[in-house]
Amino acid sequence: MKRLPGTALLRAGRGLALPILLLLSAALALENIEATPLASLRNAQFDRYQRQMPRQRDNEPVIVVGIDSQSLSAHGQWPWSRELLAELTKKILAGQPLALGIDIVFAEPDRYSPGILGEKLAGLPRNILAKLPEPDNVFAEALGDGPTVLAVVGLANPLPGSRPPHKPLALLAGGDLARQPIARFPSAVVSRPMLEKAASGEGFINASPDALRSSSERGVLRRVPTLAFIDQQPFLPLSLEMLRLALGSEGQTVPEFGRHGMSGLRIGDYRLPTQGNGDLLIHYGKASSHYYLSAADVLAGVHAPEIFRSRFVILGFNSTGLQDSIVTPLGEIVPGVDIHVQVIESMLSGAALQRPYWLPRLELAALLLGGLLLIVAVPALRPRLAVLSYSGLATLLIGGGYLAFYSGQWLFDGPSLSLLLSPVFVSLLGSTLIEADAKRRQAERELQDSREAAARTAGELDAARRIQMGLLPDPQALFAEENRFAVAALLEPALAVGGDYYDCFMLDEDRLCVVIGDVSGKGIPASLFMAISKTLTGTLTRLESDLGQAIRDVERELNRENPEYLFVTAFVAVLDAASGQLNFVCAGHDAPLLVRRGTISKVATQTHGGPPLCATDSYPYRADQMQLEPGDLLCLFTDGVTEASDGQSLFGGERLAAALLRHREKAPPDLLAALRDDVRDFEAGHPAADDLTLLMLNYCGQPAKTAKNGAL
């Protein structure tokens, strides 16, 4: 049969070549996952972890003062005068917050400064302009009243007007930063110099250049840098710079480095794990509006200054058209200022997502191990179990990802591994199904051959059964004219053929010979030995007048060729129909039952009884005698009667004797049928343990002779 090309590919290398090739391809794809569509699938799964297990936000250490629609309505459009911002700053700082971060860059002069007003309003008297305060100076003075941090926007490419910030980290311990793969910006957009000088610190507010260029992020902000260089100077993000200032002298910043880049950032006693490039994988909590205050309410004194005490305060935009909207992995759209809140909360709680350098290696090892397990297990399993094994492996990988996230916020990519293993499994399953189909076809051919052989054997057994049963005489037909005695016999093999037999024939006009035997074993060997035993018994009892000698001759002949060492139990009797004398030899057989005048007894076989024929060599069998009376009923049987079982007990001799007495008034053929039915009813559907054979001899006695011409 010609195989299809695809089948040949699946069967190549005993069906293992293609799965191994696919597994190696899967490992290569996993190593370069960022260049494949699986990167989006992986990020989506990591986002799903967060949606199902977001970070718990137990307290609110940060307050956001938002320049919202209410504020714009109350104080006019943006940009506001720096004097108004100075007033807002003073009201916040009056509450003594831990730090005030301003998520706004003031790169241009205030539009209400005297210089700008003089240019726009040329008619204004110079003496009046000279009396006007400089708004930037007023704002700078307010910034100097407390711990304040101004925003810096890092630029991937220098722009006109951009320049480095003036307040980098003064002291940064922990390794040679110049050679570390952390975010770097050539320049930045910063606030005016007098504002920078007045503020306590500066922090950047944008993502790293790599994150901005990454297509796999798809507009979702999953990471922010915890440390960046701007023109070779180190800076913290706005949020962490606020924390550093709040800790004061205890806020020493220590980036932790290892062989694979940055591993964490420590500020005082607080620490966050990071990626090798210094990025923080934010574990987001659900968005909340509880910590948002309107700048208009703060300016109006709606909130007492004490609300800001011992808390971080961030001033930023919270109005449509001004705010930068961020999409989080939780699927929420939040103002950009909210990211600073999430970072501060993460640092204070030490909660961050973790994907260290060794985790991709662990995923690769899991992929290879899972693939090898499939390659070993699937060909050895049935298709249904093979599907269950892959489903179990996929469940284990995906469930392992959830467990890893739950236990330590580890980002293990189980779904990608399951997806990469699916082609390996499909190829193995295809090969298994092809192999199973080939085996099924072979099994069908073998089954057909066995059916044909069974049919031939059944036909042969049926023929053997017919031959075996044909060897047995029909007593009713043979002795139809006999009135001195009546004989009936029945044989039912447990299998198609068996080892039981019976015989009945006349030795002369007055002598009747009856035989019953049971060959050891069942089936064809026993049936062949049975045929030989019956033939020899019938022949030698006819030739030898001494019944004991005849049985000795039978045993000698049977022992002559008996390679299987079979033996046979037998009861052979010769009845003188004229006198009722019964000569018999019992060769290891069950003693017949005698029914006489309503009582039942066993025929005494102990005197000259011997072992089964062929059980010993040259046993001197001798005949016993007994006298039958008219009306006596002799029941010969094999152990297929007494050893019939209902699954718990045997029919036994007592039940046979009771049944024989119960049905003794019936004619021998009817009596046989009744006994057979009692045995089968007792078996209650259980299969016969042995052949069932019964022979009934009813001695009627010598009838009175009639005179000639009818005279007595």
PDB file of N, CA, C and O in Angstrom, residues 10 67 242 249 288 300 332 404 407 509 555:
ATOM      1  N   LEU A  10       5.183  11.967   8.885  1.00  0.00           N
ATOM      2  CA  LEU A  10       4.800  11.702  10.262  1.00  0.00           C
ATOM      3  C   LEU A  10       5.454  10.432  10.796  1.00  0.00           C
ATOM      4  O   LEU A  10       5.808  10.349  11.970  1.00  0.00           O
ATOM      5  N   ILE A  67      -5.654  69.438  38.380  1.00  0.00           N
ATOM      6  CA  ILE A  67      -6.162  70.611  37.654  1.00  0.00           C
ATOM      7  C   ILE A  67      -7.215  70.076  36.703  1.00  0.00           C
ATOM      8  O   ILE A  67      -6.932  69.624  35.595  1.00  0.00           O
ATOM      9  N   MET A 242      10.520  61.841  44.981  1.00  0.00           N
ATOM     10  CA  MET A 242       9.723  62.336  46.108  1.00  0.00           C
ATOM     11  C   MET A 242       9.979  61.487  47.349  1.00  0.00           C
ATOM     12  O   MET A 242      10.146  62.016  48.456  1.00  0.00           O
ATOM     13  N   SER A 249      18.023  62.269  55.090  1.00  0.00           N
ATOM     14  CA  SER A 249      19.364  61.670  55.145  1.00  0.00           C
ATOM     15  C   SER A 249      19.319  60.152  55.105  1.00  0.00           C
ATOM     16  O   SER A 249      20.326  59.503  54.814  1.00  0.00           O
ATOM     17  N   SER A 288      -8.679  54.279  41.642  1.00  0.00           N
ATOM     18  CA  SER A 288      -9.574  54.832  42.662  1.00  0.00           C
ATOM     19  C   SER A 288      -9.566  56.353  42.556  1.00  0.00           C
ATOM     20  O   SER A 288      -8.540  56.962  42.227  1.00  0.00           O
ATOM     21  N   ALA A 300      -9.700  77.212  47.222  1.00  0.00           N
ATOM     22  CA  ALA A 300     -10.833  77.837  47.912  1.00  0.00           C
ATOM     23  C   ALA A 300     -10.843  77.512  49.395  1.00  0.00           C
ATOM     24  O   ALA A 300     -11.707  78.009  50.126  1.00  0.00           O
ATOM     25  N   GLU A 332      -7.876  49.618  32.438  1.00  0.00           N
ATOM     26  CA  GLU A 332      -8.394  50.915  32.864  1.00  0.00           C
ATOM     27  C   GLU A 332      -7.628  52.044  32.173  1.00  0.00           C
ATOM     28  O   GLU A 332      -6.425  51.908  31.906  1.00  0.00           O
ATOM     29  N   ALA A 404       2.570  30.737  40.289  1.00  0.00           N
ATOM     30  CA  ALA A 404       3.778  31.541  40.455  1.00  0.00           C
ATOM     31  C   ALA A 404       3.434  33.011  40.694  1.00  0.00           C
ATOM     32  O   ALA A 404       4.055  33.679  41.527  1.00  0.00           O
ATOM     33  N   SER A 407       1.955  33.348  44.292  1.00  0.00           N
ATOM     34  CA  SER A 407       2.874  33.139  45.403  1.00  0.00           C
ATOM     35  C   SER A 407       3.946  34.222  45.503  1.00  0.00           C
ATOM     36  O   SER A 407       4.414  34.525  46.598  1.00  0.00           O
ATOM     37  N   GLU A 509     -27.788 -64.093  24.915  1.00  0.00           N
ATOM     38  CA  GLU A 509     -29.235 -63.894  25.026  1.00  0.00           C
ATOM     39  C   GLU A 509     -29.648 -63.445  26.406  1.00  0.00           C
ATOM     40  O   GLU A 509     -30.661 -62.770  26.574  1.00  0.00           O
ATOM     41  N   GLU A 555      -7.070 -52.237  30.687  1.00  0.00           N
ATOM     42  CA  GLU A 555      -6.051 -51.337  31.217  1.00  0.00           C
ATOM     43  C   GLU A 555      -4.720 -51.554  30.511  1.00  0.00           C
ATOM     44  O   GLU A 555      -4.001 -50.595  30.195  1.00  0.00           O
TER      45      GLU A 555
END
